[in-house]
Each structure stands twice: as C-alpha cells, then as structure tokens.
Amino acid sequence: MTSALVLLPGLNCDERLWRDVISGLDAAVEPLVADYGAADSIAGMAASVLAKAPERFALAGLSMGGYVALEIMRQAPERVERLALLDTVAGADDDARKQTRRAGIEAAEQGKYGLVIRTMLAGLVAPQHLDTAIAADVLTMAEPTGAQAYIRHQHAIMGRIDSRPSLADIAVPTLVGVGALDMLTPPALAEEMAAAIAGAQLVLFAEAGHMSTMEAPEAVVAAMSGWMAR
C-alpha cells in the first residue's frame, strides 16, 4: 500500500475538510493536507503542493482540490501513484458560473465575506444537513480562511483550463467520488470524468452533498481504503 497521501482542500477549506477521513484511514497511511500558500492560480497551487510533497505519493482532491490535482497530473504525473477526485469537475466554468463567482467576489470585497459563506452553505451540504453540526462545522472552517484567500482562489478557479482533454492521459488507479446530492458538481459530471479515465472507479456517497468528506466520512473512508489498496 502506498503510505504517502497528499490531500488537497477545496475553496474555503482547511485540514478540517479531511479530519474525519484521516482518522478512519489505515495507520500505515501518512496523510499530508496541503497548504496553497499565496498562490493565485491553479497552476501556482499545484507547483506549491509539489514543492512540499514527497517524491512519490497518492493524491486526493475535493472540489477546488480536484482542479489542483488534475493540474498536478499535468505538471508531474510521474510522481503520482494513484488519484482520487471527489466532488469536482474536469471542465472549466461556463459564463453563468463565472458570473456567480464574480458576484461573490464583489460582495467579499465590500466586506460581506460572512454573508457570502452563509449564502453558499445551501449548495455545499445536503438539505438534511442544514441546521446541523455538520453545517456549523463547514461555516466554522470557512471563517478563518478569510476574504482575501476566497477572492484569490475564486479568481484562480475562474481562470482554470478545461482538463477534459487530458483525462485520457491519466494512467494510475483513479477513484471518482461524489455526493449523491451534490448540486455544485453533480453525479452526472463525475460519471463523465470516470468514463474518460481508463479503469476509473465511480462511487456515489449516499445522503451527502458537496462536502462528502464531512457529510459521509465513513463512506469516503471505505472508498479511499479500497483505492489505496489497488
């Protein structure tokens, strides 16, 4: 089993995104939750991760972390032993999605970052997890990341390239996982990714939205444990 596992957070996320998954993985796994530093592009984030990562590692990213993971597969595919793409997409933003991001950036620039993250919550977790400890944990995680990182990362996300043409180049054991109730990166898009990557395994996490590692950690651990053993 590969022991080194690099975990890539999503927008407004830190190590808490992966906390419950890490606690459930085999003790032989050595997890490292990446910090993107001051990088202001997906390519820059990938380079920052690679500079601190072990020489060879398994790689898992959720949401924005998935965009970074796909960029790492372009920059240094020889260093990645296996790949997990959770609640993410390979395509670039369409105009409507970019406009939504611009509205969030504008609000954050006006000092309304707290409102921005509260407004986002309904799209991040499944309906049954609103007004629960899971939703509160998502908000608590987002607050300290701050408006400046949010703005920087949203610009990076809008500027990312379309990764779909390079999916066929991925030649490592790949897990594609998605919350069955994910509204931001719905299962149909995960199915599209999995179909384009040779041998990829597609797993749906029942009763989870976009934050599957926090909403359904046991299911994610089960899927990732099998993936790490491939």
mmCIF file of C-alpha atoms in Angstrom:
data_model
loop_
_atom_site.group_PDB
_atom_site.id
_atom_site.type_symbol
_atom_site.label_atom_id
_atom_site.label_comp_id
_atom_site.label_asym_id
_atom_site.label_seq_id
_atom_site.Cartn_x
_atom_site.Cartn_y
_atom_site.Cartn_z
ATOM 1 C CA MET A 1 0.000 0.000 0.000
ATOM 2 C CA THR A 2 1.191 3.500 -0.806
ATOM 3 C CA SER A 3 1.787 5.263 2.525
ATOM 4 C CA ALA A 4 2.175 8.919 1.483
ATOM 5 C CA LEU A 5 -1.193 10.564 0.807
ATOM 6 C CA VAL A 6 -1.427 14.235 -0.176
ATOM 7 C CA LEU A 7 -4.879 15.728 0.468
ATOM 8 C CA LEU A 8 -5.968 18.882 -1.356
ATOM 9 C CA PRO A 9 -8.584 21.178 0.248
ATOM 10 C CA GLY A 10 -11.350 22.953 -1.592
ATOM 11 C CA LEU A 11 -12.377 26.603 -1.550
ATOM 12 C CA ASN A 12 -12.762 27.992 1.994
ATOM 13 C CA CYS A 13 -11.421 24.722 3.401
ATOM 14 C CA ASP A 14 -8.501 23.612 5.537
ATOM 15 C CA GLU A 15 -7.420 20.392 7.232
ATOM 16 C CA ARG A 16 -10.848 20.047 8.827
ATOM 17 C CA LEU A 17 -12.213 19.028 5.442
ATOM 18 C CA TRP A 18 -10.205 15.812 5.722
ATOM 19 C CA ARG A 19 -10.205 15.366 9.536
ATOM 20 C CA ASP A 20 -12.760 12.566 9.782
ATOM 21 C CA VAL A 21 -11.371 10.750 6.756
ATOM 22 C CA ILE A 22 -7.835 10.846 8.118
ATOM 23 C CA SER A 23 -8.959 9.390 11.428
ATOM 24 C CA GLY A 24 -10.575 6.455 9.625
ATOM 25 C CA LEU A 25 -7.723 5.507 7.312
ATOM 26 C CA ASP A 26 -5.228 2.731 7.956
ATOM 27 C CA ALA A 27 -2.493 3.694 10.400
ATOM 28 C CA ALA A 28 0.110 2.938 7.713
ATOM 29 C CA VAL A 29 -1.134 5.860 5.627
ATOM 30 C CA GLU A 30 0.840 9.069 6.103
ATOM 31 C CA PRO A 31 -1.521 11.955 5.233
ATOM 32 C CA LEU A 32 -0.373 15.457 4.391
ATOM 33 C CA VAL A 33 -3.014 18.177 3.982
ATOM 34 C CA ALA A 34 -1.662 20.708 1.505
ATOM 35 C CA ASP A 35 -1.452 24.451 2.073
ATOM 36 C CA TYR A 36 -1.604 26.520 -1.109
ATOM 37 C CA GLY A 37 0.171 29.496 0.448
ATOM 38 C CA ALA A 38 -0.218 32.709 -1.506
ATOM 39 C CA ALA A 39 -0.641 31.019 -4.901
ATOM 40 C CA ASP A 40 -3.168 32.852 -7.063
ATOM 41 C CA SER A 41 -3.645 30.345 -9.898
ATOM 42 C CA ILE A 42 -4.421 26.646 -10.119
ATOM 43 C CA ALA A 43 -1.027 26.097 -11.756
ATOM 44 C CA GLY A 44 0.633 28.008 -8.927
ATOM 45 C CA MET A 45 -1.213 25.973 -6.300
ATOM 46 C CA ALA A 46 -0.088 22.757 -7.972
ATOM 47 C CA ALA A 47 3.525 23.913 -8.051
ATOM 48 C CA SER A 48 3.330 24.885 -4.374
ATOM 49 C CA VAL A 49 1.994 21.439 -3.439
ATOM 50 C CA LEU A 50 4.654 19.662 -5.475
ATOM 51 C CA ALA A 51 7.416 21.668 -3.814
ATOM 52 C CA LYS A 52 6.418 20.293 -0.402
ATOM 53 C CA ALA A 53 5.160 16.829 -1.301
ATOM 54 C CA PRO A 54 7.085 13.554 -1.009
ATOM 55 C CA GLU A 55 8.808 12.309 -4.147
ATOM 56 C CA ARG A 56 6.019 9.772 -4.751
ATOM 57 C CA PHE A 57 2.515 9.922 -3.302
ATOM 58 C CA ALA A 58 -1.155 9.160 -3.641
ATOM 59 C CA LEU A 59 -3.206 12.276 -4.354
ATOM 60 C CA ALA A 60 -6.775 13.189 -3.408
ATOM 61 C CA GLY A 61 -8.576 16.482 -4.002
ATOM 62 C CA LEU A 62 -12.088 17.707 -3.308
ATOM 63 C CA SER A 63 -13.751 20.474 -5.355
ATOM 64 C CA MET A 64 -11.042 23.113 -5.982
ATOM 65 C CA GLY A 65 -8.626 20.487 -4.722
ATOM 66 C CA GLY A 66 -9.683 18.352 -7.667
ATOM 67 C CA TYR A 67 -8.755 21.148 -10.070
ATOM 68 C CA VAL A 68 -5.336 21.313 -8.430
ATOM 69 C CA ALA A 69 -4.999 17.522 -8.566
ATOM 70 C CA LEU A 70 -5.656 17.491 -12.308
ATOM 71 C CA GLU A 71 -3.048 20.222 -12.780
ATOM 72 C CA ILE A 72 -0.542 18.169 -10.763
ATOM 73 C CA MET A 73 -1.233 15.297 -13.142
ATOM 74 C CA ARG A 74 -0.130 17.582 -15.960
ATOM 75 C CA GLN A 75 2.903 19.025 -14.197
ATOM 76 C CA ALA A 76 4.329 15.889 -12.598
ATOM 77 C CA PRO A 77 2.373 12.710 -13.457
ATOM 78 C CA GLU A 78 5.397 10.552 -12.708
ATOM 79 C CA ARG A 79 5.205 11.464 -9.014
ATOM 80 C CA VAL A 80 1.562 10.439 -8.511
ATOM 81 C CA GLU A 81 0.904 6.762 -7.757
ATOM 82 C CA ARG A 82 -2.905 6.977 -7.576
ATOM 83 C CA LEU A 83 -5.537 9.694 -7.878
ATOM 84 C CA ALA A 84 -8.848 10.436 -6.144
ATOM 85 C CA LEU A 85 -11.162 13.136 -7.480
ATOM 86 C CA LEU A 86 -14.002 13.933 -5.084
ATOM 87 C CA ASP A 87 -16.953 16.278 -5.727
ATOM 88 C CA THR A 88 -15.167 18.042 -8.541
ATOM 89 C CA VAL A 89 -15.351 18.554 -12.304
ATOM 90 C CA ALA A 90 -12.875 18.450 -15.148
ATOM 91 C CA GLY A 91 -14.436 21.166 -17.298
ATOM 92 C CA ALA A 92 -13.900 24.904 -16.981
ATOM 93 C CA ASP A 93 -16.548 27.323 -15.699
ATOM 94 C CA ASP A 94 -19.283 28.397 -18.071
ATOM 95 C CA ASP A 95 -20.341 32.054 -18.210
ATOM 96 C CA ALA A 96 -23.152 31.628 -15.684
ATOM 97 C CA ARG A 97 -20.856 30.031 -13.122
ATOM 98 C CA LYS A 98 -18.268 32.762 -13.626
ATOM 99 C CA GLN A 99 -20.915 35.401 -13.040
ATOM 100 C CA THR A 100 -21.902 33.744 -9.769
ATOM 101 C CA ARG A 101 -18.270 33.747 -8.674
ATOM 102 C CA ARG A 102 -17.863 37.415 -9.629
ATOM 103 C CA ALA A 103 -20.886 38.312 -7.513
ATOM 104 C CA GLY A 104 -19.330 36.539 -4.543
ATOM 105 C CA ILE A 105 -16.016 38.293 -5.088
ATOM 106 C CA GLU A 106 -17.731 41.684 -5.260
ATOM 107 C CA ALA A 107 -19.600 41.017 -2.016
ATOM 108 C CA ALA A 108 -16.409 39.876 -0.281
ATOM 109 C CA GLU A 109 -14.594 42.997 -1.474
ATOM 110 C CA GLN A 110 -17.393 45.058 0.109
ATOM 111 C CA GLY A 111 -16.768 43.452 3.486
ATOM 112 C CA LYS A 112 -19.579 40.882 3.257
ATOM 113 C CA TYR A 113 -17.495 37.724 3.386
ATOM 114 C CA GLY A 114 -19.549 36.344 6.283
ATOM 115 C CA LEU A 115 -22.716 36.736 4.250
ATOM 116 C CA VAL A 116 -21.043 35.117 1.248
ATOM 117 C CA ILE A 117 -20.125 31.927 3.089
ATOM 118 C CA ARG A 118 -23.524 31.681 4.756
ATOM 119 C CA THR A 119 -25.223 32.078 1.378
ATOM 120 C CA MET A 120 -23.032 29.349 -0.100
ATOM 121 C CA LEU A 121 -23.961 26.837 2.586
ATOM 122 C CA ALA A 122 -27.202 25.643 0.985
ATOM 123 C CA GLY A 123 -25.237 24.495 -2.060
ATOM 124 C CA LEU A 124 -22.496 22.842 -0.061
ATOM 125 C CA VAL A 125 -24.341 20.342 2.111
ATOM 126 C CA ALA A 126 -27.318 18.077 1.549
ATOM 127 C CA PRO A 127 -30.674 19.525 2.695
ATOM 128 C CA GLN A 128 -30.875 17.262 5.725
ATOM 129 C CA HIS A 129 -27.517 18.553 6.966
ATOM 130 C CA LEU A 130 -28.551 22.214 7.063
ATOM 131 C CA ASP A 131 -29.013 23.443 10.644
ATOM 132 C CA THR A 132 -26.865 20.593 11.962
ATOM 133 C CA ALA A 133 -23.404 20.324 13.467
ATOM 134 C CA ILE A 134 -22.058 19.446 10.010
ATOM 135 C CA ALA A 135 -23.218 22.753 8.542
ATOM 136 C CA ALA A 136 -21.887 24.643 11.558
ATOM 137 C CA ASP A 137 -18.518 22.927 11.087
ATOM 138 C CA VAL A 138 -18.424 23.952 7.420
ATOM 139 C CA LEU A 139 -19.035 27.594 8.374
ATOM 140 C CA THR A 140 -16.515 27.483 11.194
ATOM 141 C CA MET A 141 -13.910 26.123 8.780
ATOM 142 C CA ALA A 142 -14.628 28.821 6.185
ATOM 143 C CA GLU A 143 -14.448 31.835 8.515
ATOM 144 C CA PRO A 144 -10.687 31.863 9.254
ATOM 145 C CA THR A 145 -9.658 31.285 5.639
ATOM 146 C CA GLY A 146 -10.759 34.874 5.114
ATOM 147 C CA ALA A 147 -11.961 37.110 2.334
ATOM 148 C CA GLN A 148 -8.590 37.630 0.669
ATOM 149 C CA ALA A 149 -7.950 33.917 0.194
ATOM 150 C CA TYR A 150 -11.540 33.472 -1.005
ATOM 151 C CA ILE A 151 -11.115 36.225 -3.622
ATOM 152 C CA ARG A 152 -7.706 34.913 -4.718
ATOM 153 C CA HIS A 153 -8.953 31.361 -5.061
ATOM 154 C CA GLN A 154 -12.139 32.326 -6.900
ATOM 155 C CA HIS A 155 -10.067 34.178 -9.498
ATOM 156 C CA ALA A 156 -7.841 31.094 -9.801
ATOM 157 C CA ILE A 157 -10.858 28.825 -10.274
ATOM 158 C CA MET A 158 -12.338 31.065 -12.975
ATOM 159 C CA GLY A 159 -9.001 31.049 -14.789
ATOM 160 C CA ARG A 160 -8.510 27.283 -14.795
ATOM 161 C CA ILE A 161 -8.244 25.385 -18.049
ATOM 162 C CA ASP A 162 -10.548 22.663 -19.305
ATOM 163 C CA SER A 163 -9.000 19.411 -18.078
ATOM 164 C CA ARG A 164 -11.269 17.102 -20.051
ATOM 165 C CA PRO A 165 -8.849 16.696 -22.991
ATOM 166 C CA SER A 166 -6.135 15.394 -20.639
ATOM 167 C CA LEU A 167 -8.253 12.875 -18.711
ATOM 168 C CA ALA A 168 -7.343 10.093 -21.132
ATOM 169 C CA ASP A 169 -3.672 10.602 -20.240
ATOM 170 C CA ILE A 170 -4.242 9.568 -16.601
ATOM 171 C CA ALA A 171 -2.735 6.102 -16.175
ATOM 172 C CA VAL A 172 -2.871 5.476 -12.414
ATOM 173 C CA PRO A 173 -5.581 3.826 -10.264
ATOM 174 C CA THR A 174 -8.272 6.500 -10.053
ATOM 175 C CA LEU A 175 -11.249 6.951 -7.766
ATOM 176 C CA VAL A 176 -14.003 9.384 -8.762
ATOM 177 C CA GLY A 177 -16.349 10.027 -5.848
ATOM 178 C CA VAL A 178 -19.324 12.362 -5.481
ATOM 179 C CA GLY A 179 -22.124 13.020 -3.063
ATOM 180 C CA ALA A 180 -25.369 11.672 -4.484
ATOM 181 C CA LEU A 181 -26.996 15.008 -3.571
ATOM 182 C CA ASP A 182 -24.148 17.254 -4.737
ATOM 183 C CA MET A 183 -25.695 20.245 -6.513
ATOM 184 C CA LEU A 184 -22.457 22.092 -7.328
ATOM 185 C CA THR A 185 -20.645 19.235 -9.058
ATOM 186 C CA PRO A 186 -23.463 16.737 -9.659
ATOM 187 C CA PRO A 187 -23.053 12.998 -10.230
ATOM 188 C CA ALA A 188 -23.543 13.308 -13.990
ATOM 189 C CA LEU A 189 -20.288 15.259 -14.230
ATOM 190 C CA ALA A 190 -18.480 12.692 -12.093
ATOM 191 C CA GLU A 191 -19.764 9.980 -14.427
ATOM 192 C CA GLU A 192 -18.347 11.937 -17.350
ATOM 193 C CA MET A 193 -14.923 12.112 -15.699
ATOM 194 C CA ALA A 194 -14.872 8.458 -14.716
ATOM 195 C CA ALA A 195 -15.811 7.377 -18.240
ATOM 196 C CA ALA A 196 -12.883 9.342 -19.669
ATOM 197 C CA ILE A 197 -10.227 7.850 -17.343
ATOM 198 C CA ALA A 198 -9.246 4.279 -18.126
ATOM 199 C CA GLY A 199 -10.133 1.925 -15.281
ATOM 200 C CA ALA A 200 -11.543 4.653 -13.026
ATOM 201 C CA GLN A 201 -13.894 3.602 -10.239
ATOM 202 C CA LEU A 202 -17.005 5.733 -9.695
ATOM 203 C CA VAL A 203 -18.528 5.852 -6.201
ATOM 204 C CA LEU A 204 -21.641 7.780 -5.116
ATOM 205 C CA PHE A 205 -21.858 8.735 -1.451
ATOM 206 C CA ALA A 206 -25.479 8.409 -0.396
ATOM 207 C CA GLU A 207 -27.062 11.224 1.619
ATOM 208 C CA ALA A 208 -24.086 13.546 1.000
ATOM 209 C CA GLY A 209 -23.881 16.848 -0.842
ATOM 210 C CA HIS A 210 -20.735 18.616 -1.999
ATOM 211 C CA MET A 211 -18.845 18.235 1.295
ATOM 212 C CA SER A 212 -18.780 14.449 1.194
ATOM 213 C CA THR A 213 -15.719 14.047 3.421
ATOM 214 C CA MET A 214 -17.587 15.837 6.217
ATOM 215 C CA GLU A 215 -21.093 14.578 5.459
ATOM 216 C CA ALA A 216 -20.328 10.897 4.796
ATOM 217 C CA PRO A 217 -16.813 10.261 6.114
ATOM 218 C CA GLU A 218 -17.359 6.533 6.689
ATOM 219 C CA ALA A 219 -18.363 6.011 3.055
ATOM 220 C CA VAL A 220 -15.441 8.096 1.826
ATOM 221 C CA VAL A 221 -13.018 6.165 4.043
ATOM 222 C CA ALA A 222 -14.344 2.874 2.679
ATOM 223 C CA ALA A 223 -13.910 4.036 -0.916
ATOM 224 C CA MET A 224 -10.454 5.512 -0.308
ATOM 225 C CA SER A 225 -9.239 2.456 1.614
ATOM 226 C CA GLY A 226 -10.110 0.238 -1.328
ATOM 227 C CA TRP A 227 -8.498 2.720 -3.705
ATOM 228 C CA MET A 228 -5.283 2.854 -1.659
ATOM 229 C CA ALA A 229 -5.082 -0.933 -1.752
ATOM 230 C CA ARG A 230 -5.412 -1.151 -5.556
#
